[in-house]
Amino acid sequence: MMTEKFEIKKLRKFMMFIMLVVITILFQILTKGVLLTPSNITKLILQNSYIIILAIGMLPVILTGNVDLSVGSSLALVSAIAGKMIIEKNLNIPVTIIACLLIGLVLGAWHGFWVSRIKVPAFIATLSGLLILRGLTISILDGNTLAPFPTAYTNIASGFLPQTSKFVGISISGWVILFIAAITIFTKFKSAKKSDKKANILYPILSMIVAFVVVFVLEKYQGIPIILIIIGLLVFIYSFILRNTTLGRSIYATGSNEEATKLSGINTKKILFLTYVNMGLLAAVSGITFSGRLGASTPTAGQGIELDAIAACYIGGASASGGIGTISGAIIGALIMGILNNGMSIMGVGTDWQQAIKGFVLLFAVAFDMLSRRKANR
């Protein structure tokens, strides 16, 4: 019985990764090798960077058993404010970025207040935020598009690390990144329990092989995107917080059983509030990334993107009822969504069928999660 439960948990843990590999191989064949070319891999990273950032922020919210529907509008509002400050007012870029991040924190605090203190259902509180912030965005931009952003700003989302003094096809900056990745992977492996080390001895080796291949392929085109470094830092920071800190454990506990968590002395209102503040911050980061990638601020920026961020978390194994999910799973979910979009676009599939297929993938992913959890509980 225990062995069966362990196998189910193990299957759930790796199912989405297997799904990512299968989808990648399938579209590599269907696109006749175009999907995994260096230029398209770079395009895939740049196009999905803001969705990945939103998914990283969305996961803690989902872990508490809630959701945030306002992130697409938050992204748009931050993008509009950045456009007004930089393009119209010609203000300093670092000052603008700091202002945008602070605005993101305020937006997150606004939603967190209604959800945690007033107890407005998260769906309603953030749906109203979606409408309010979209209206403010249209008002600020007066329905027009602001462009272009200066190169120093767009480089955040579209720039690359310099390719100098290549050795074995990888530049110095690439080797530095691989060195940092090796230290991170080794540290994580070293801190694992002895029993985990025996079971997972291949993980650090496979992780380093994947890291080397990705860096090598990216160096074949224009190099390593700056936004990939930012995403890597966010993944490391948030994975560490959720796995190794009291705050992270409190987030999981709140989603698993809020009443029991409250009785154990944890301030669940504070936890809920902080998850939304954090979501607002990463929505601002995503807004900066989106406008930098587009090179403009538009009233329609980020429309529907909240659904992609939520879907990425659910496809990556997060439970709809809260308490279950990982940052790595959310990243895998975002990559699955990105590869589906990119692969179908290369094949010339219409947006109507793209939406339908993504909907089926989301439905089956959540259904698999529900069925496997029921089986494990038995």
XYZ file of N, CA and C in Angstrom, residues 76-340:
795
model
N -0.301 45.686 -17.665
C -0.606 46.756 -18.623
C -0.453 48.134 -17.988
N -0.924 48.287 -16.739
C -0.834 49.579 -16.061
C 0.620 49.985 -15.824
N 1.429 49.040 -15.364
C 2.855 49.316 -15.141
C 3.533 49.684 -16.462
N 3.187 48.950 -17.507
C 3.739 49.235 -18.837
C 3.367 50.645 -19.290
N 2.110 51.035 -19.049
C 1.643 52.372 -19.444
C 2.374 53.470 -18.666
N 2.544 53.244 -17.363
C 3.237 54.234 -16.522
C 4.705 54.357 -16.946
N 5.331 53.222 -17.256
C 6.721 53.250 -17.736
C 6.823 54.052 -19.028
N 5.852 53.860 -19.934
C 5.845 54.607 -21.187
C 5.691 56.102 -20.973
N 4.788 56.475 -20.073
C 4.573 57.893 -19.763
C 5.839 58.531 -19.180
N 6.480 57.807 -18.270
C 7.649 58.361 -17.581
C 8.866 58.457 -18.487
N 9.102 57.418 -19.288
C 10.330 57.377 -20.102
C 10.150 58.082 -21.448
N 9.056 57.743 -22.161
C 8.879 58.267 -23.522
C 8.378 59.717 -23.509
N 7.362 59.996 -22.679
C 6.784 61.345 -22.669
C 7.566 62.318 -21.781
N 7.910 61.868 -20.563
C 8.561 62.773 -19.601
C 10.082 62.720 -19.658
N 10.612 61.721 -20.407
C 12.063 61.565 -20.558
C 12.781 61.424 -19.211
N 12.167 60.658 -18.312
C 12.749 60.450 -16.989
C 13.804 59.348 -17.019
N 14.623 59.319 -15.985
C 15.706 58.346 -15.853
C 15.152 56.921 -15.790
N 15.780 55.983 -16.513
C 15.278 54.607 -16.593
C 15.316 53.889 -15.236
N 16.443 53.923 -14.484
C 16.449 53.273 -13.165
C 15.378 53.822 -12.219
N 15.177 55.153 -12.234
C 14.140 55.768 -11.398
C 12.762 55.255 -11.810
N 12.531 55.145 -13.111
C 11.253 54.646 -13.628
C 11.018 53.203 -13.199
N 12.052 52.378 -13.298
C 11.914 50.963 -12.920
C 11.585 50.829 -11.439
N 12.273 51.608 -10.590
C 11.990 51.574 -9.147
C 10.555 52.019 -8.874
N 10.116 53.087 -9.566
C 8.744 53.582 -9.404
C 7.730 52.520 -9.822
N 8.011 51.834 -10.919
C 7.106 50.784 -11.415
C 7.013 49.620 -10.427
N 8.142 49.234 -9.842
C 8.144 48.146 -8.858
C 7.346 48.538 -7.610
N 7.487 49.784 -7.185
C 6.727 50.267 -6.026
C 5.228 50.288 -6.325
N 4.874 50.687 -7.549
C 3.461 50.674 -7.959
C 2.927 49.243 -7.947
N 3.749 48.295 -8.407
C 3.350 46.882 -8.364
C 3.074 46.417 -6.947
N 3.924 46.831 -6.002
C 3.711 46.479 -4.589
C 2.397 47.054 -4.064
N 2.100 48.295 -4.462
C 0.849 48.943 -4.025
C -0.364 48.196 -4.608
N -0.291 47.822 -5.876
C -1.396 47.081 -6.511
C -1.607 45.733 -5.822
N -0.499 45.056 -5.505
C -0.601 43.782 -4.800
C -1.197 43.962 -3.410
N -0.780 45.027 -2.717
C -1.305 45.307 -1.379
C -2.802 45.609 -1.432
N -3.239 46.296 -2.489
C -4.661 46.607 -2.668
C -5.484 45.322 -2.730
N -5.070 44.382 -3.579
C -5.810 43.122 -3.698
C -5.668 42.278 -2.430
N -4.468 42.287 -1.845
C -4.244 41.534 -0.615
C -5.111 42.014 0.529
N -5.328 43.330 0.597
C -6.186 43.904 1.645
C -7.602 43.368 1.550
N -8.175 43.392 0.364
C -9.563 42.941 0.194
C -9.717 41.449 0.440
N -8.713 40.669 0.020
C -8.804 39.211 0.182
C -8.532 38.788 1.620
N -7.470 39.338 2.237
C -7.058 38.866 3.561
C -7.810 39.539 4.709
N -8.110 40.814 4.570
C -8.732 41.555 5.683
C -10.261 41.608 5.585
N -10.772 41.970 4.419
C -12.219 42.124 4.256
C -12.886 40.793 3.905
N -12.062 39.816 3.528
C -12.533 38.471 3.186
C -13.412 38.441 1.932
N -13.164 39.376 1.013
C -13.811 39.303 -0.296
C -13.197 38.107 -1.034
N -14.015 37.234 -1.633
C -13.437 36.092 -2.373
C -12.399 36.567 -3.388
N -11.292 35.845 -3.448
C -10.174 36.253 -4.320
C -10.617 36.428 -5.767
N -11.508 35.558 -6.218
C -11.984 35.638 -7.605
C -12.635 36.997 -7.863
N -13.493 37.449 -6.935
C -14.214 38.714 -7.097
C -13.271 39.906 -6.935
N -12.436 39.868 -5.890
C -11.523 40.989 -5.616
C -10.576 41.238 -6.789
N -10.026 40.167 -7.340
C -9.055 40.343 -8.432
C -9.735 40.545 -9.780
N -10.963 40.039 -9.931
C -11.718 40.311 -11.157
C -12.055 41.800 -11.239
N -12.423 42.379 -10.095
C -12.685 43.821 -10.072
C -11.392 44.582 -10.362
N -10.265 44.079 -9.847
C -8.967 44.687 -10.135
C -8.643 44.636 -11.614
N -8.974 43.519 -12.247
C -8.760 43.373 -13.693
C -9.471 44.490 -14.446
N -10.724 44.759 -14.071
C -11.521 45.774 -14.767
C -11.053 47.188 -14.435
N -10.799 47.447 -13.144
C -10.371 48.786 -12.712
C -9.042 49.167 -13.344
N -8.067 48.268 -13.261
C -6.722 48.581 -13.756
C -6.681 48.681 -15.276
N -7.500 47.886 -15.960
C -7.555 47.993 -17.423
C -8.134 49.344 -17.815
N -9.163 49.784 -17.084
C -9.741 51.101 -17.351
C -8.741 52.213 -17.115
N -7.961 52.108 -16.028
C -6.935 53.112 -15.733
C -5.859 53.138 -16.818
N -5.499 51.960 -17.315
C -4.480 51.868 -18.378
C -4.934 52.596 -19.634
N -6.181 52.341 -20.031
C -6.733 52.990 -21.232
C -6.791 54.505 -21.026
N -7.160 54.913 -19.805
C -7.251 56.343 -19.492
C -5.879 57.012 -19.538
N -4.870 56.372 -18.941
C -3.514 56.936 -18.913
C -2.951 57.091 -20.323
N -3.181 56.083 -21.158
C -2.654 56.117 -22.528
C -3.598 56.831 -23.497
N -4.783 57.187 -22.990
C -5.792 57.851 -23.824
C -6.128 57.005 -25.055
N -6.052 55.678 -24.856
C -6.388 54.759 -25.941
C -5.337 54.624 -27.017
N -4.179 55.282 -26.840
C -3.128 55.270 -27.867
C -1.932 54.409 -27.440
N -1.044 54.165 -28.394
C 0.189 53.423 -28.126
C 1.347 54.406 -27.992
N 2.172 54.188 -26.964
C 3.370 55.010 -26.770
C 4.598 54.228 -27.221
N 5.396 54.816 -28.114
C 6.593 54.144 -28.629
C 7.513 55.203 -29.261
N 8.829 54.881 -29.411
C 9.507 53.667 -28.947
C 10.225 53.914 -27.618
N 10.486 52.819 -26.910
C 11.326 52.891 -25.714
C 12.794 52.943 -26.152
N 13.666 53.579 -25.350
C 15.098 53.598 -25.682
C 15.722 52.202 -25.565
N 16.825 52.015 -26.247
C 17.497 50.704 -26.270
C 17.901 50.238 -24.875
N 18.318 51.160 -24.022
C 18.728 50.788 -22.660
C 17.590 50.130 -21.889
N 16.361 50.493 -22.229
C 15.185 49.901 -21.572
C 14.809 48.562 -22.231
N 14.778 48.539 -23.560
C 14.372 47.315 -24.258
C 15.389 46.190 -24.080
N 16.646 46.533 -23.788
C 17.676 45.508 -23.574
C 17.366 44.607 -22.387
N 16.591 45.113 -21.432
C 16.220 44.286 -20.270
C 15.492 43.033 -20.731
N 14.611 43.194 -21.717
C 13.798 42.066 -22.189
C 14.326 41.438 -23.469
N 15.082 42.193 -24.249
C 15.501 41.701 -25.579
C 17.012 41.685 -25.792
N 17.779 42.118 -24.788
C 19.233 42.168 -24.948
C 19.913 40.843 -24.647
N 21.217 40.773 -24.954
C 22.003 39.545 -24.763
C 23.323 39.866 -24.073
N 23.846 38.879 -23.360
C 25.171 39.022 -22.767
C 26.211 39.023 -23.881
N 27.309 39.741 -23.705
C 28.331 39.803 -24.768
C 28.975 38.437 -25.016
N 29.251 38.159 -26.288
C 29.914 36.907 -26.670
C 31.386 37.198 -26.962
N 32.223 36.955 -25.976
C 33.654 37.235 -26.144
C 34.491 36.019 -25.766
N 35.630 35.857 -26.452
C 36.614 34.800 -26.149
C 35.966 33.429 -25.963
N 35.427 32.911 -27.055
C 34.739 31.620 -26.972
C 35.720 30.464 -26.792
N 35.300 29.515 -25.949
C 36.058 28.275 -25.745
C 35.059 27.120 -25.793
N 35.282 26.169 -26.677
C 34.358 25.053 -26.935
C 32.979 25.605 -27.303
N 32.960 26.701 -28.071
C 31.701 27.266 -28.543
C 30.936 28.084 -27.526
N 31.510 28.311 -26.335
C 30.823 29.055 -25.270
C 31.688 30.223 -24.833
N 31.072 31.398 -24.714
C 31.793 32.607 -24.327
C 32.101 32.613 -22.831
N 32.885 33.603 -22.402
C 33.252 33.717 -20.983
C 31.999 33.861 -20.118
N 31.063 34.713 -20.562
C 29.829 34.904 -19.783
C 29.045 33.596 -19.668
N 29.066 32.779 -20.734
C 28.393 31.477 -20.700
C 29.025 30.537 -19.694
N 30.360 30.515 -19.661
C 31.070 29.655 -18.692
C 30.833 30.118 -17.263
N 30.749 31.435 -17.059
C 30.457 31.964 -15.715
C 29.082 31.477 -15.247
N 28.112 31.529 -16.160
C 26.754 31.070 -15.821
C 26.748 29.579 -15.508
N 27.473 28.798 -16.297
C 27.549 27.351 -16.045
C 28.225 27.066 -14.703
N 29.230 27.858 -14.360
C 29.915 27.691 -13.073
C 28.948 27.961 -11.911
N 28.191 29.048 -12.024
C 27.201 29.390 -10.979
C 26.128 28.305 -10.890
N 25.694 27.805 -12.059
C 24.687 26.731 -12.086
C 25.215 25.474 -11.403
N 26.487 25.154 -11.656
C 27.094 23.961 -11.047
C 27.143 24.080 -9.528
N 27.524 25.266 -9.029
C 27.577 25.488 -7.575
C 26.186 25.340 -6.965
N 25.183 25.935 -7.638
C 23.795 25.885 -7.145
C 23.284 24.445 -7.095
N 23.511 23.705 -8.174
C 23.038 22.321 -8.257
C 23.753 21.449 -7.227
N 25.080 21.643 -7.096
C 25.853 20.843 -6.142
C 25.421 21.140 -4.705
N 25.186 22.433 -4.404
C 24.760 22.830 -3.053
C 23.421 22.201 -2.705
N 22.492 22.236 -3.678
C 21.177 21.640 -3.457
C 21.298 20.136 -3.224
N 22.162 19.483 -4.001
C 22.358 18.035 -3.862
C 23.010 17.705 -2.522
N 23.973 18.528 -2.127
C 24.699 18.295 -0.874
C 23.782 18.440 0.337
N 22.818 19.379 0.262
C 21.917 19.623 1.396
C 20.789 18.608 1.485
N 20.633 17.766 0.464
C 19.566 16.757 0.492
C 19.887 15.664 1.512
N 18.839 14.984 1.954
C 19.022 13.875 2.899
C 19.788 12.744 2.228
N 20.440 11.915 3.047
C 21.230 10.811 2.492
C 20.368 9.876 1.652
N 19.150 9.620 2.117
C 18.250 8.734 1.383
C 17.882 9.337 0.020
N 17.692 10.691 0.006
C 17.374 11.372 -1.241
C 18.554 11.331 -2.206
N 19.770 11.435 -1.662
C 20.958 11.414 -2.515
C 21.075 10.091 -3.268
N 20.792 9.008 -2.545
C 20.887 7.688 -3.187
C 19.869 7.558 -4.310
N 18.649 8.091 -4.058
C 17.583 7.970 -5.051
C 17.778 8.937 -6.219
N 18.370 10.109 -5.932
C 18.437 11.176 -6.933
C 19.852 11.475 -7.409
N 20.728 10.486 -7.391
C 22.135 10.715 -7.721
C 22.336 11.201 -9.161
N 21.390 10.869 -10.052
C 21.529 11.275 -11.445
C 21.040 12.701 -11.696
N 20.241 13.259 -10.773
C 19.653 14.576 -10.985
C 20.684 15.675 -11.222
N 21.722 15.801 -10.362
C 22.696 16.867 -10.611
C 23.440 16.689 -11.923
N 23.730 15.439 -12.280
C 24.437 15.178 -13.542
C 23.566 15.581 -14.730
N 22.295 15.144 -14.715
C 21.374 15.470 -15.798
C 21.124 16.979 -15.873
N 21.022 17.619 -14.700
C 20.792 19.070 -14.657
C 21.939 19.821 -15.311
N 23.170 19.397 -15.029
C 24.332 20.061 -15.616
C 24.419 19.807 -17.118
N 24.047 18.611 -17.548
C 24.040 18.306 -18.993
C 23.038 19.212 -19.707
N 21.834 19.341 -19.121
C 20.798 20.205 -19.706
C 21.285 21.658 -19.751
N 21.886 22.137 -18.636
C 22.385 23.510 -18.571
C 23.448 23.753 -19.649
N 24.363 22.805 -19.813
C 25.435 22.940 -20.814
C 24.847 22.992 -22.230
N 23.905 22.092 -22.526
C 23.293 22.039 -23.867
C 22.558 23.344 -24.170
N 21.773 23.849 -23.188
C 21.012 25.089 -23.388
C 21.952 26.255 -23.663
N 23.007 26.408 -22.848
C 23.963 27.502 -23.033
C 24.670 27.366 -24.386
N 25.080 26.153 -24.731
C 25.783 25.902 -25.993
C 24.906 26.272 -27.191
N 23.627 25.866 -27.135
C 22.704 26.158 -28.241
C 22.434 27.652 -28.350
N 22.217 28.313 -27.214
C 21.956 29.758 -27.226
C 23.149 30.542 -27.767
N 24.360 30.066 -27.451
C 25.579 30.734 -27.939
C 25.736 30.598 -29.454
N 25.033 29.647 -30.043
C 25.078 29.453 -31.493
C 24.339 30.574 -32.226
N 23.438 31.271 -31.504
C 22.668 32.360 -32.128
C 23.248 33.700 -31.680
N 22.565 34.420 -30.796
C 23.048 35.730 -30.368
C 23.606 35.734 -28.951
N 23.598 34.596 -28.326
C 24.112 34.505 -26.967
C 23.003 34.296 -25.948
N 23.344 34.511 -24.698
C 22.398 34.263 -23.602
C 21.572 35.521 -23.344
N 20.230 35.413 -23.422
C 19.383 36.580 -23.175
C 19.513 37.082 -21.735
N 19.531 38.393 -21.561
C 19.616 38.981 -20.220
C 18.418 38.560 -19.370
N 17.255 38.481 -20.009
C 16.033 38.130 -19.268
C 16.122 36.707 -18.699
N 16.895 35.825 -19.360
C 17.061 34.465 -18.857
C 17.812 34.474 -17.520
N 18.755 35.390 -17.373
C 19.489 35.535 -16.111
C 18.540 36.008 -15.012
N 17.682 36.968 -15.357
C 16.705 37.485 -14.387
C 15.759 36.368 -13.948
N 15.285 35.589 -14.911
C 14.380 34.476 -14.596
C 15.093 33.444 -13.715
N 16.356 33.150 -14.048
C 17.136 32.201 -13.243
C 17.260 32.647 -11.794
N 17.511 33.939 -11.590
C 17.608 34.482 -10.231
C 16.273 34.357 -9.498
N 15.184 34.671 -10.192
C 13.853 34.576 -9.579
C 13.523 33.138 -9.196
N 13.855 32.210 -10.077
C 13.601 30.785 -9.794
C 14.382 30.345 -8.566
N 15.654 30.734 -8.500
C 16.496 30.360 -7.354
C 15.954 30.954 -6.056
N 15.632 32.254 -6.077
C 15.162 32.939 -4.867
C 13.849 32.360 -4.373
N 12.886 32.205 -5.283
C 11.557 31.750 -4.860
C 11.535 30.264 -4.513
N 12.355 29.464 -5.188
C 12.468 28.044 -4.813
C 13.033 27.919 -3.406
N 14.041 28.730 -3.115
C 14.652 28.712 -1.781
C 13.647 29.144 -0.718
N 12.909 30.214 -0.980
C 11.933 30.717 -0.012
C 10.858 29.666 0.284
N 10.313 29.060 -0.758
C 9.226 28.097 -0.563
C 9.697 26.808 0.096
N 10.951 26.401 -0.187
C 11.447 25.123 0.347
C 12.082 25.255 1.719
N 12.781 26.366 1.967
C 13.683 26.420 3.121
C 13.385 27.495 4.162
N 12.289 28.216 4.026
C 12.012 29.276 4.999
C 10.680 29.036 5.707
N 10.541 29.689 6.847
C 9.292 29.607 7.610
C 8.129 30.170 6.809
N 8.388 31.258 6.075
C 7.353 31.858 5.240
C 6.849 30.866 4.197
N 7.781 30.173 3.546
C 7.398 29.191 2.530
C 6.560 28.072 3.108
N 6.983 27.545 4.249
C 6.221 26.462 4.892
C 4.846 26.953 5.333
N 4.771 28.219 5.750
C 3.488 28.791 6.175
C 2.530 28.933 4.989
N 3.076 29.256 3.817
C 2.243 29.366 2.612
C 1.635 28.008 2.270
N 2.469 26.963 2.294
C 1.966 25.611 2.023
C 0.926 25.197 3.067
N 1.205 25.498 4.323
C 0.302 25.108 5.407
C -1.039 25.821 5.289
N -1.016 27.093 4.923
C -2.256 27.862 4.768
C -3.138 27.258 3.689
N -2.532 26.847 2.596
C -3.299 26.232 1.511
C -3.796 24.848 1.840
N -3.017 24.096 2.632
C -3.403 22.730 2.987
C -4.579 22.714 3.961
N -4.514 23.565 4.991
C -5.592 23.637 5.989
C -5.477 24.967 6.733
N -6.236 25.950 6.271
C -6.105 27.299 6.825
C -6.489 27.354 8.300
N -7.555 26.648 8.682
C -8.011 26.688 10.067
C -6.984 26.082 11.021
N -6.438 24.933 10.628
C -5.423 24.275 11.465
C -4.165 25.140 11.556
N -3.805 25.783 10.445
C -2.637 26.662 10.431
C -2.844 27.844 11.374
N -4.064 28.379 11.367
C -4.413 29.495 12.248
C -4.295 29.083 13.714
N -4.783 27.882 14.009
C -4.742 27.384 15.389
C -3.315 27.111 15.860
N -2.417 26.866 14.912
C -1.022 26.595 15.278
C -0.244 27.888 15.554
N -0.908 29.036 15.422
C -0.275 30.312 15.758
C 0.242 31.109 14.583
N -0.001 30.634 13.355
C 0.461 31.348 12.163
C -0.602 32.353 11.734
N -0.164 33.563 11.452
C -1.069 34.628 11.018
C -1.394 34.431 9.542
N -2.475 33.727 9.256
C -2.824 33.396 7.868
C -3.228 34.629 7.062
N -3.792 35.643 7.750
C -4.137 36.884 7.047
C -2.887 37.551 6.485
N -1.836 37.541 7.295
C -0.564 38.133 6.861
C 0.018 37.350 5.684
N -0.085 36.035 5.759
C 0.441 35.176 4.686
C -0.289 35.478 3.382
N -1.623 35.537 3.426
C -2.412 35.843 2.230
C -2.038 37.213 1.670
N -1.924 38.184 2.569
C -1.579 39.550 2.160
C -0.228 39.579 1.452
N 0.755 38.901 2.023
C 2.108 38.903 1.449
C 2.153 38.217 0.081
N 1.370 37.169 -0.120
C 1.368 36.493 -1.427
C 0.848 37.424 -2.521
N -0.127 38.257 -2.180
C -0.653 39.201 -3.172
C 0.292 40.384 -3.392
N 0.944 40.836 -2.335
C 1.956 41.895 -2.487
C 3.069 41.401 -3.409
N 3.500 40.168 -3.193
C 4.537 39.569 -4.027
C 4.063 39.429 -5.476
N 2.797 39.046 -5.651
C 2.251 38.911 -6.995
C 2.251 40.253 -7.704
N 1.912 41.323 -6.977
C 1.942 42.663 -7.564
C 3.339 43.060 -7.998
N 4.342 42.719 -7.173
C 5.734 43.025 -7.500
C 6.160 42.327 -8.787
N 5.854 41.029 -8.900
C 6.269 40.285 -10.093
C 5.431 40.651 -11.315
N 4.195 41.117 -11.081
C 3.402 41.637 -12.202
C 4.074 42.895 -12.760
N 4.664 43.706 -11.869
C 5.396 44.901 -12.306
C 6.648 44.517 -13.092
N 7.381 43.516 -12.597
C 8.567 43.020 -13.320
C 8.154 42.518 -14.702
N 7.036 41.812 -14.738
C 6.521 41.297 -16.006
C 6.086 42.424 -16.935
N 5.510 43.497 -16.360
C 5.110 44.651 -17.162
C 6.299 45.342 -17.802
N 7.388 45.462 -17.045
C 8.625 46.046 -17.576
C 9.176 45.167 -18.702
N 9.141 43.853 -18.467
C 9.618 42.890 -19.473
C 8.770 42.948 -20.734
N 7.447 42.989 -20.548
C 6.520 42.990 -21.692
C 6.717 44.233 -22.552
N 6.738 45.408 -21.904
C 6.890 46.650 -22.663
C 8.277 46.751 -23.298
N 9.289 46.197 -22.607
C 10.627 46.185 -23.174
C 10.719 45.288 -24.393
N 10.064 44.150 -24.320
C 10.042 43.215 -25.454
C 9.288 43.808 -26.640
N 8.147 44.453 -26.355
C 7.328 45.050 -27.412
C 7.917 46.364 -27.917
N 8.647 47.057 -27.026
C 9.200 48.361 -27.380
C 8.166 49.462 -27.344
N 7.021 49.179 -26.687
C 5.932 50.154 -26.654
C 4.994 49.856 -25.496
N 4.182 50.867 -25.126
C 3.108 50.687 -24.149
C 1.786 50.743 -24.898
N 0.965 49.705 -24.747
C -0.318 49.655 -25.463
C -1.467 49.422 -24.485
N -2.671 49.930 -24.799
C -3.825 49.739 -23.920
C -4.247 48.277 -23.790
N -3.890 47.453 -24.781
C -4.312 46.038 -24.771
C -3.222 45.104 -24.234
N -2.148 45.660 -23.703
C -1.032 44.827 -23.211
C -1.512 43.832 -22.158
N -1.097 42.593 -22.300
C -1.364 41.590 -21.273
C -2.781 41.067 -21.205
N -3.606 41.342 -22.206
C -4.985 40.843 -22.164
C -4.998 39.317 -22.238
N -5.632 38.677 -21.254
C -5.734 37.222 -21.224
C -4.499 36.510 -20.711
N -3.436 37.274 -20.408
C -2.183 36.641 -20.003
C -2.284 36.016 -18.614
N -3.218 36.513 -17.796
C -3.415 35.933 -16.465
C -3.845 34.471 -16.561
N -4.585 34.140 -17.612
C -5.036 32.759 -17.794
C -3.866 31.840 -18.125
N -2.909 32.355 -18.913
C -1.708 31.567 -19.227
C -0.876 31.321 -17.971
N -0.747 32.335 -17.109
C 0.028 32.195 -15.874
C -0.623 31.188 -14.926
N -1.942 31.275 -14.788
C -2.668 30.331 -13.924
C -2.586 28.928 -14.497
N -2.786 28.812 -15.819
C -2.717 27.502 -16.472
C -1.336 26.876 -16.315
N -0.277 27.696 -16.404
C 1.093 27.184 -16.250
C 1.273 26.516 -14.891
N 0.730 27.137 -13.838
C 0.848 26.573 -12.485
C 0.081 25.261 -12.367
N -1.147 25.236 -12.892
C -1.967 24.023 -12.793
C -1.381 22.884 -13.635
N -0.935 23.218 -14.846
C -0.334 22.194 -15.708
C 0.946 21.661 -15.069
N 1.661 22.540 -14.353
C 2.901 22.141 -13.683
C 2.709 21.388 -12.385
N 1.469 21.031 -12.045
C 1.231 20.170 -10.882
C 0.669 20.854 -9.656
N 0.427 22.178 -9.709
C -0.176 22.858 -8.554
C -1.618 22.398 -8.398
N -2.036 22.247 -7.152
C -3.396 21.792 -6.880
C -4.352 22.976 -6.867
N -5.524 22.778 -7.458
C -6.537 23.836 -7.490
C -7.055 24.162 -6.091
N -6.910 23.227 -5.161
C -7.395 23.453 -3.794
C -6.310 24.009 -2.874
N -5.083 24.172 -3.385
C -3.997 24.762 -2.607
C -3.117 23.745 -1.918
N -1.963 24.199 -1.436
C -1.069 23.359 -0.637
C -0.102 22.490 -1.397
N -0.258 22.377 -2.717
C 0.615 21.513 -3.522
C 1.090 22.280 -4.750
N 2.392 22.232 -5.008
C 2.947 22.885 -6.182
C 4.384 23.310 -5.941
N 5.156 23.453 -7.012
C 6.557 23.871 -6.915
C 6.861 24.899 -7.994
N 7.902 25.676 -7.763
C 8.338 26.659 -8.756
C 8.786 25.949 -10.034
N 9.536 24.869 -9.881
C 10.003 24.132 -11.063
C 8.826 23.605 -11.870
N 7.770 23.163 -11.169
C 6.571 22.696 -11.854
C 5.907 23.820 -12.639
N 5.830 25.013 -12.038
C 5.234 26.169 -12.723
C 6.033 26.530 -13.966
N 7.368 26.429 -13.877
C 8.228 26.719 -15.034
C 7.967 25.699 -16.137
N 7.859 24.424 -15.759
C 7.575 23.373 -16.744
C 6.227 23.637 -17.408
N 5.230 24.017 -16.601
C 3.911 24.336 -17.151
C 3.971 25.493 -18.129
N 4.733 26.538 -17.787
C 4.873 27.695 -18.674
C 5.578 27.303 -19.974
N 6.580 26.422 -19.864
C 7.292 25.962 -21.064
C 6.385 25.123 -21.962
N 5.547 24.289 -21.346
C 4.584 23.495 -22.128
C 3.661 24.423 -22.910
N 3.126 25.439 -22.222
C 2.251 26.408 -22.884
C 3.003 27.136 -24.007
N 4.251 27.529 -23.723
C 5.041 28.251 -24.708
C 5.343 27.414 -25.931
N 5.705 26.143 -25.714
C 6.025 25.250 -26.843
C 4.778 24.959 -27.665
N 3.634 24.798 -26.995
C 2.377 24.603 -27.718
C 2.092 25.805 -28.621
